[in-house]
Short mmCIF file of C-alpha atoms in Angstrom, two decimals:
data_model
loop_
_atom_site.label_atom_id
_atom_site.label_comp_id
_atom_site.label_asym_id
_atom_site.label_seq_id
_atom_site.Cartn_x
_atom_site.Cartn_y
_atom_site.Cartn_z
CA MET A 1 80.03 -120.96 -8.10
CA LYS A 2 77.02 -120.16 -7.49
CA TYR A 3 75.09 -116.97 -8.37
CA ILE A 4 73.29 -114.76 -5.01
CA GLY A 5 71.71 -111.96 -5.27
CA ILE A 6 71.74 -108.65 -3.73
CA GLN A 7 68.17 -109.80 -1.72
CA THR A 8 69.40 -112.94 -0.50
CA GLN A 9 72.34 -111.30 0.39
CA GLN A 10 70.97 -108.32 1.73
CA ARG A 11 69.09 -110.66 3.89
CA ARG A 12 72.03 -113.15 4.90
CA ASN A 13 73.79 -110.30 6.34
CA ASN A 14 70.56 -109.27 8.46
CA ILE A 15 70.46 -112.42 10.03
CA ARG A 16 74.03 -112.71 11.26
CA SER A 17 73.56 -109.26 12.32
CA LEU A 18 71.11 -110.26 14.42
CA ALA A 19 72.43 -113.12 15.31
CA MET A 20 75.90 -111.05 16.56
CA LEU A 21 73.62 -108.98 18.75
CA PHE A 22 71.69 -112.20 20.56
CA LEU A 23 75.26 -114.02 21.24
CA PHE A 24 77.04 -110.79 22.63
CA PRO A 25 75.39 -111.09 25.44
CA CYS A 26 75.32 -114.66 25.84
CA VAL A 27 79.45 -114.44 25.65
CA LEU A 28 79.69 -111.76 27.79
CA LEU A 29 77.53 -113.13 30.77
CA LEU A 30 78.95 -116.93 30.32
CA LEU A 31 82.62 -115.09 30.30
CA THR A 32 81.27 -113.13 33.99
CA TRP A 33 80.42 -117.00 35.20
CA ILE A 34 83.41 -118.43 34.41
CA PHE A 35 85.62 -115.15 35.75
CA PHE A 36 83.81 -115.43 38.87
CA TYR A 37 84.28 -119.59 39.29
CA ILE A 38 87.76 -118.66 38.98
CA LEU A 39 87.61 -116.14 41.56
CA ASN A 40 85.45 -118.06 44.20
CA THR A 41 87.84 -121.16 43.47
CA TYR A 42 91.51 -119.07 43.79
CA LEU A 43 89.84 -117.58 47.25
CA SER A 44 88.85 -120.39 48.27
CA GLY A 45 92.32 -122.01 47.99
CA GLN A 46 90.94 -124.96 45.95
CA LYS A 47 93.38 -125.91 43.81
CA TYR A 48 91.00 -128.93 42.04
CA PRO A 49 87.47 -127.82 43.35
CA THR A 50 85.95 -131.19 43.65
CA ASP A 51 82.08 -130.63 45.18
CA SER A 52 79.30 -128.20 43.87
CA SER A 53 80.58 -125.45 46.19
CA SER A 54 82.36 -123.75 44.20
CA VAL A 55 79.60 -123.75 41.26
CA GLU A 56 77.44 -122.80 43.34
CA GLU A 57 78.82 -119.63 45.01
CA ALA A 58 80.07 -118.69 41.30
CA SER A 59 76.23 -118.95 39.66
CA TYR A 60 74.84 -117.10 43.35
CA MET A 61 77.25 -114.14 42.21
CA PHE A 62 76.70 -114.55 38.74
CA LEU A 63 72.89 -113.98 39.14
CA GLN A 64 74.05 -110.57 41.48
CA ALA A 65 76.18 -109.21 38.74
CA ALA A 66 74.25 -110.32 35.72
CA PRO A 67 71.32 -107.39 35.35
CA TRP A 68 74.25 -104.65 35.55
CA VAL A 69 76.25 -106.87 33.07
CA VAL A 70 73.29 -106.41 30.91
CA GLY A 71 73.09 -102.37 31.32
CA VAL A 72 76.52 -102.31 30.22
CA THR A 73 75.62 -104.43 27.19
CA VAL A 74 72.79 -102.24 26.52
CA VAL A 75 74.73 -98.76 26.67
CA TRP A 76 77.48 -100.19 24.95
CA PHE A 77 75.09 -101.03 21.67
CA LEU A 78 73.10 -97.56 22.05
CA VAL A 79 76.39 -96.03 22.32
CA ALA A 80 77.49 -97.24 19.86
CA TYR A 81 74.24 -97.21 17.01
CA PHE A 82 73.96 -93.27 17.88
CA ALA A 83 77.30 -92.55 17.69
CA ASN A 84 78.90 -95.16 15.91
CA THR A 85 80.28 -93.17 13.26
CA ALA A 86 82.00 -90.71 15.07
CA ILE A 87 83.97 -93.14 17.18
CA ILE A 88 84.95 -94.37 14.06
CA ASN A 89 85.74 -90.91 12.62
CA ALA A 90 87.73 -90.20 15.93
CA SER A 91 89.71 -93.61 15.36
CA THR A 92 90.77 -92.61 12.43
CA GLY A 93 91.28 -88.96 12.28
CA ALA A 94 88.75 -89.13 8.65
CA GLN A 95 87.58 -85.41 8.25
CA PRO A 96 83.59 -84.54 6.24
CA LEU A 97 84.72 -84.03 2.57
CA GLU A 98 81.79 -81.84 0.75
CA ARG A 99 81.99 -80.61 -2.67
CA ARG A 100 83.61 -77.48 -3.16
CA ASP A 101 86.55 -79.52 -1.13
CA ASN A 102 87.00 -81.77 -3.89
CA LYS A 103 84.73 -82.08 -7.05
CA ARG A 104 86.70 -85.38 -8.23
CA VAL A 105 85.97 -87.28 -5.88
CA TYR A 106 82.49 -86.67 -5.01
CA ASN A 107 81.12 -86.46 -8.54
CA LEU A 108 82.61 -89.92 -8.63
CA VAL A 109 80.72 -90.84 -5.48
CA GLU A 110 77.60 -89.00 -7.18
CA ASN A 111 77.28 -89.97 -10.12
CA LEU A 112 77.87 -93.78 -8.36
CA CYS A 113 75.09 -93.18 -7.06
CA ILE A 114 73.05 -92.37 -8.68
CA THR A 115 73.48 -94.69 -11.52
CA SER A 116 72.77 -97.80 -8.71
CA GLY A 117 69.49 -95.75 -7.55
CA MET A 118 71.15 -95.28 -3.72
CA ASP A 119 70.96 -92.37 -1.39
CA MET A 120 74.24 -90.02 -1.28
CA PRO A 121 75.94 -91.16 1.34
CA LYS A 122 78.59 -89.05 3.89
CA ILE A 123 81.96 -88.57 2.02
CA ASN A 124 84.96 -88.75 5.12
CA ILE A 125 88.52 -88.25 4.09
CA ILE A 126 91.60 -89.15 6.24
CA GLU A 127 94.95 -87.25 5.60
CA ASP A 128 97.10 -90.47 5.08
CA SER A 129 99.04 -91.26 2.04
CA SER A 130 98.42 -94.82 2.86
CA LEU A 131 96.60 -96.82 0.27
CA ASN A 132 92.97 -96.95 1.85
CA ALA A 133 89.12 -97.17 1.85
CA PHE A 134 85.94 -98.40 3.84
CA ALA A 135 82.34 -98.35 3.91
CA SER A 136 80.86 -97.63 8.31
CA GLY A 137 76.99 -96.79 9.26
CA LEU A 138 74.35 -98.55 10.61
CA ASN A 139 71.52 -96.95 8.79
CA LYS A 140 71.04 -93.64 5.62
CA ARG A 141 71.39 -90.96 7.92
CA ASP A 142 75.64 -92.85 9.27
CA PHE A 143 76.30 -94.15 5.86
CA THR A 144 79.58 -93.02 4.97
CA VAL A 145 82.60 -93.59 2.59
CA THR A 146 86.21 -92.91 3.25
CA LEU A 147 88.64 -92.66 1.45
CA SER A 148 92.46 -92.18 2.24
CA ARG A 149 94.95 -88.51 0.89
CA GLY A 150 97.03 -91.72 -0.84
CA ILE A 151 94.67 -93.41 -2.50
CA ILE A 152 92.64 -89.95 -4.10
CA ASP A 153 95.92 -89.02 -5.27
CA LYS A 154 97.50 -92.19 -6.87
CA LEU A 155 94.94 -93.66 -8.20
CA ASP A 156 93.14 -92.63 -11.16
CA ASP A 157 89.02 -91.56 -12.31
CA GLU A 158 88.66 -95.35 -13.51
CA GLU A 159 90.69 -97.21 -10.33
CA LEU A 160 89.16 -94.11 -8.09
CA GLU A 161 85.64 -95.18 -9.22
CA ALA A 162 86.23 -99.46 -8.64
CA VAL A 163 87.18 -98.75 -4.85
CA ILE A 164 84.55 -96.57 -4.31
CA ALA A 165 81.96 -99.01 -6.16
CA HIS A 166 83.17 -101.76 -3.54
CA GLU A 167 82.71 -99.06 -1.32
CA LEU A 168 78.91 -98.87 -2.44
CA THR A 169 78.29 -102.85 -2.78
CA HIS A 170 79.35 -102.98 1.06
CA ILE A 171 77.30 -100.66 2.55
CA ARG A 172 73.85 -101.60 -0.05
CA ASN A 173 74.35 -105.42 0.82
CA ASN A 174 74.14 -104.36 4.63
CA ASP A 175 77.63 -105.45 4.52
CA VAL A 176 78.40 -103.05 6.43
CA LYS A 177 76.63 -103.63 9.29
CA VAL A 178 77.75 -106.89 9.56
CA LEU A 179 81.44 -104.93 9.85
CA VAL A 180 80.27 -102.34 12.93
CA ILE A 181 78.33 -105.10 14.72
CA SER A 182 81.76 -107.33 14.61
CA ILE A 183 83.81 -103.63 15.63
CA VAL A 184 81.54 -103.81 18.93
CA PHE A 185 82.39 -106.83 19.87
CA VAL A 186 86.14 -106.40 19.48
CA GLY A 187 85.63 -102.93 20.93
CA ILE A 188 84.06 -104.33 24.77
CA PHE A 189 86.24 -107.58 24.74
CA SER A 190 89.50 -105.77 24.32
CA PHE A 191 87.81 -102.92 26.36
CA LEU A 192 87.58 -105.21 29.04
CA SER A 193 90.33 -107.33 28.67
CA GLN A 194 92.54 -104.36 28.83
CA ILE A 195 91.11 -103.45 32.12
CA LEU A 196 91.87 -106.64 33.90
CA LEU A 197 94.64 -107.23 32.23
CA ARG A 198 96.66 -103.41 33.39
CA THR A 199 94.66 -104.08 36.91
CA LEU A 200 96.44 -106.90 37.23
CA PHE A 201 99.85 -107.25 36.28
CA SER A 202 101.83 -103.91 35.16
CA GLY A 203 103.22 -103.37 31.40
CA GLY A 204 106.15 -101.32 32.80
CA ILE A 205 107.46 -97.13 33.46
CA VAL A 206 106.95 -96.98 29.45
CA PRO A 207 104.01 -98.80 28.31
CA TYR A 208 101.89 -96.64 31.28
CA TYR A 209 103.40 -93.56 30.17
CA ILE A 210 102.00 -93.98 26.51
CA THR A 211 98.84 -94.93 27.87
CA LEU A 212 98.51 -92.17 29.96
CA LYS A 213 99.84 -89.79 26.43
CA ASN A 214 97.33 -91.23 24.19
CA LEU A 215 94.05 -90.61 27.29
CA ALA A 216 95.72 -87.08 27.10
CA LEU A 217 95.97 -87.68 31.50
CA LEU A 218 99.81 -86.23 31.46
CA ASN A 219 100.27 -82.86 33.51
CA LYS A 220 96.99 -83.36 34.13
CA ILE A 221 95.37 -83.45 37.78
CA TRP A 222 92.49 -86.61 36.19
CA VAL A 223 96.26 -88.10 36.13
CA TYR A 224 96.52 -88.91 40.23
CA ILE A 225 92.80 -90.14 40.06
CA ILE A 226 91.74 -92.65 37.41
CA PRO A 227 94.83 -94.77 37.27
CA SER A 228 93.75 -95.79 40.58
CA ILE A 229 89.64 -95.54 40.86
CA TYR A 230 89.77 -99.43 40.08
CA ASN A 231 91.58 -102.02 42.43
CA VAL A 232 91.45 -104.97 42.60
CA PHE A 233 92.83 -105.70 45.89
CA ASN A 234 90.09 -103.35 46.92
CA ILE A 235 87.64 -105.19 45.43
CA LEU A 236 88.48 -108.14 47.04
CA ILE A 237 88.24 -106.68 50.62
CA PHE A 238 85.37 -105.81 50.21
CA ARG A 239 83.96 -108.45 48.23
CA THR A 240 85.74 -110.86 51.98
CA PHE A 241 84.02 -108.27 54.21
CA PHE A 242 80.41 -108.24 52.64
CA GLU A 243 80.63 -112.11 52.98
CA GLY A 244 81.54 -111.94 56.64
CA LEU A 245 78.50 -110.29 57.26
CA PRO A 246 75.93 -112.44 58.68
CA GLU A 247 72.88 -113.98 56.24
CA SER A 248 70.43 -113.50 58.94
CA MET A 249 70.19 -110.01 58.88
CA GLU A 250 69.15 -110.28 54.90
CA GLU A 251 66.68 -112.37 55.68
CA SER A 252 65.71 -110.50 58.37
CA ALA A 253 64.72 -107.53 55.49
CA LYS A 254 63.82 -109.51 53.12
CA ILE A 255 61.19 -110.68 55.69
CA ASP A 256 59.78 -107.33 56.66
CA GLY A 257 59.86 -105.99 52.18
CA ALA A 258 63.30 -104.54 52.36
CA ASN A 259 64.73 -105.13 48.16
CA ASP A 260 67.66 -105.19 47.47
CA LEU A 261 69.14 -101.61 47.55
CA ARG A 262 67.45 -101.10 50.48
CA ILE A 263 68.84 -103.82 52.28
CA MET A 264 72.14 -102.33 50.59
CA TRP A 265 71.46 -98.66 52.12
CA SER A 266 70.26 -99.68 55.68
CA VAL A 267 71.37 -102.91 56.83
CA ILE A 268 75.30 -103.54 54.78
CA LEU A 269 76.30 -99.99 54.65
CA PRO A 270 75.73 -99.04 58.04
CA LEU A 271 77.52 -102.03 59.38
CA SER A 272 80.44 -101.41 56.95
CA ALA A 273 82.16 -98.22 58.53
CA PRO A 274 85.74 -101.00 59.43
CA VAL A 275 85.89 -101.57 55.44
CA PHE A 276 85.65 -98.10 54.60
CA ALA A 277 87.50 -96.17 57.24
CA THR A 278 90.74 -99.52 56.15
CA LEU A 279 90.85 -98.57 52.80
CA ALA A 280 89.87 -94.44 52.82
CA LEU A 281 93.22 -95.23 55.06
CA PHE A 282 94.97 -96.76 53.10
CA THR A 283 93.94 -95.29 50.08
CA GLY A 284 94.73 -91.51 51.37
CA VAL A 285 98.00 -93.02 52.74
CA THR A 286 98.81 -93.50 49.54
CA HIS A 287 98.03 -91.07 47.41
CA TRP A 288 100.17 -88.79 50.57
CA ASN A 289 102.59 -90.95 49.79
CA ASP A 290 102.39 -90.82 45.89
CA TRP A 291 106.16 -89.05 44.97
CA PHE A 292 106.58 -91.54 41.66
CA THR A 293 103.19 -89.84 39.99
CA GLY A 294 104.34 -86.23 40.02
CA GLU A 295 107.63 -86.99 39.33
CA PHE A 296 107.69 -88.81 36.14
CA TYR A 297 104.03 -88.01 34.31
CA VAL A 298 103.51 -83.98 35.65
CA THR A 299 106.09 -81.39 34.68
CA SER A 300 103.78 -78.36 36.37
CA ASN A 301 104.63 -77.09 40.12
CA LYS A 302 101.14 -76.43 40.90
CA LEU A 303 100.47 -79.87 40.12
CA HIS A 304 103.38 -81.81 42.43
CA THR A 305 102.10 -83.85 45.67
CA VAL A 306 103.76 -82.25 48.80
CA GLN A 307 106.49 -85.43 48.31
CA ASN A 308 107.83 -83.47 45.75
CA PHE A 309 107.69 -80.22 47.01
CA LEU A 310 109.42 -81.82 49.95
CA LEU A 311 112.37 -83.85 48.20
CA LYS A 312 113.02 -80.38 46.40
CA VAL A 313 114.07 -78.60 49.63
CA LEU A 314 115.52 -81.28 50.83
CA GLN A 315 118.06 -81.59 47.86
CA GLU A 316 118.34 -77.61 47.68
CA ASN A 317 119.65 -77.61 51.31
CA ALA A 318 121.50 -80.63 50.81
CA SER A 319 123.80 -79.00 48.53
CA HIS A 320 126.99 -77.61 50.60
CA ASP A 321 127.06 -74.79 48.23
CA SER A 322 123.72 -73.96 49.50
CA ILE A 323 123.92 -74.69 53.02
CA ASP A 324 127.51 -72.51 53.38
CA SER A 325 125.34 -69.46 51.14
CA TYR A 326 122.71 -69.54 53.50
CA ARG A 327 124.82 -69.37 56.60
CA ARG A 328 126.59 -67.08 55.49
CA VAL A 329 123.33 -65.00 55.15
CA ALA A 330 122.15 -66.19 58.13
CA ASP A 331 125.65 -64.92 60.59
CA ALA A 332 125.34 -61.60 58.65
CA LYS A 333 121.49 -60.79 59.39
CA ASN A 334 122.69 -62.71 62.93
CA ALA A 335 119.74 -64.84 62.29
CA VAL A 336 119.36 -68.35 64.00
CA LYS A 337 121.53 -71.50 61.84
CA VAL A 338 119.30 -74.66 60.65
CA SER A 339 121.17 -77.40 59.99
CA PRO A 340 120.18 -79.84 57.53
CA GLU A 341 119.38 -82.13 59.80
CA SER A 342 116.65 -79.89 61.20
CA ILE A 343 115.43 -79.50 57.63
CA ARG A 344 115.54 -83.32 57.32
CA MET A 345 113.34 -83.91 60.89
CA ALA A 346 110.91 -80.63 59.66
CA VAL A 347 110.31 -82.80 56.78
CA LEU A 348 109.37 -85.63 58.86
CA MET A 349 107.03 -84.55 61.02
CA THR A 350 105.47 -82.87 57.27
CA VAL A 351 105.09 -85.88 55.94
CA CYS A 352 103.64 -87.85 59.43
CA LEU A 353 101.90 -84.88 60.85
CA PRO A 354 98.53 -85.48 59.00
CA ILE A 355 98.55 -89.30 59.20
CA MET A 356 99.11 -89.05 62.66
CA CYS A 357 96.53 -86.83 62.63
CA VAL A 358 93.56 -89.13 61.26
CA TYR A 359 94.77 -91.85 62.90
CA PRO A 360 92.83 -91.61 66.16
CA PHE A 361 89.42 -91.28 64.54
CA LEU A 362 89.19 -94.41 62.75
CA GLN A 363 91.04 -96.44 65.11
CA LYS A 364 88.83 -98.17 65.83
CA TYR A 365 87.67 -99.49 63.17
CA PHE A 366 91.20 -99.94 61.41
CA VAL A 367 91.67 -103.23 63.53
CA LYS A 368 88.92 -104.86 62.11
CA GLY A 369 89.52 -103.84 59.13
CA VAL A 370 92.55 -105.07 58.26
CA LEU A 371 92.09 -108.57 59.59
CA ILE A 372 90.06 -109.06 56.98
CA GLY A 373 89.60 -112.39 55.40
CA ALA A 374 92.74 -113.18 58.33
CA ILE A 375 90.91 -114.55 60.45
CA LYS A 376 90.15 -118.73 59.48
CA GLY A 377 86.99 -119.86 61.38
#
């Protein structure tokens, strides 16, 4: 086996890190183009596209989205560079370890660093019984050696020193940089794939409940808002509407010197009242009629929706004991009796009246909005 020196290994790892940083946006841009190609092929109804229309349309959409993809990539790189250690610590539950917390571990790391002429990295500990150790960080300020409680308690000084020396070697050879960059890549691809899959396919009540619990959204007002922000159905409606706008208006604005942002604010948005009104009505009705979220994911009565409250009213008045008791009280006070049917009708009016009041203001836009994509020329 050929011997490789430390400087050669460091140089190779630096080249690998730079290559991964360059390939990451390239791969992301390629996946973006493939996504638009598949989406355009699906919307056009071509099972096996034989002309170049799908390619041209996908390329046009890709050029519009490419600056956003590059921007997201840059933001992700900045977050990963400045907060990689904090993200890793948050995901693993690692806590800082000082000399006073564990002199044995601190002295082992310090002695190895003095012997090898390295700067002292940070030391973290994970309160877990498993045997685990890893190094992280992209620069001297962030270099960290993390050990689990299990590996500290179960190994003697010589064995633990060998493990720490192995992790320090990763830092010295810049192996840790390749590791962190790989984690960044896997993280963003996993994040994007989860958004896409969870938007298109539902995993069921139990996985959804676990996801909300892990995101700390249970029994909070955000459980009604965040899961419904990203909706593929709404995006497709917006896209179909924008494609139906006359291209001549956009070209005229460009001739007058308007840029893309100006065209969006001065031309596109004023013409988009039908689609905004339609989706606003769809979204409003969906949230107004939302009983499921409050029933399964919210336990506080203060956060329950109107539908949850009205259901409780119906259930209470559907009970024969409650009804009989209510009637006896009404008779005793010579009050007007309220029948269960009256309660149901009152609930029905409570549910329908707000939508009936809003609909007349959106009616002139609604018909055009719901026909988006339904009429083929």
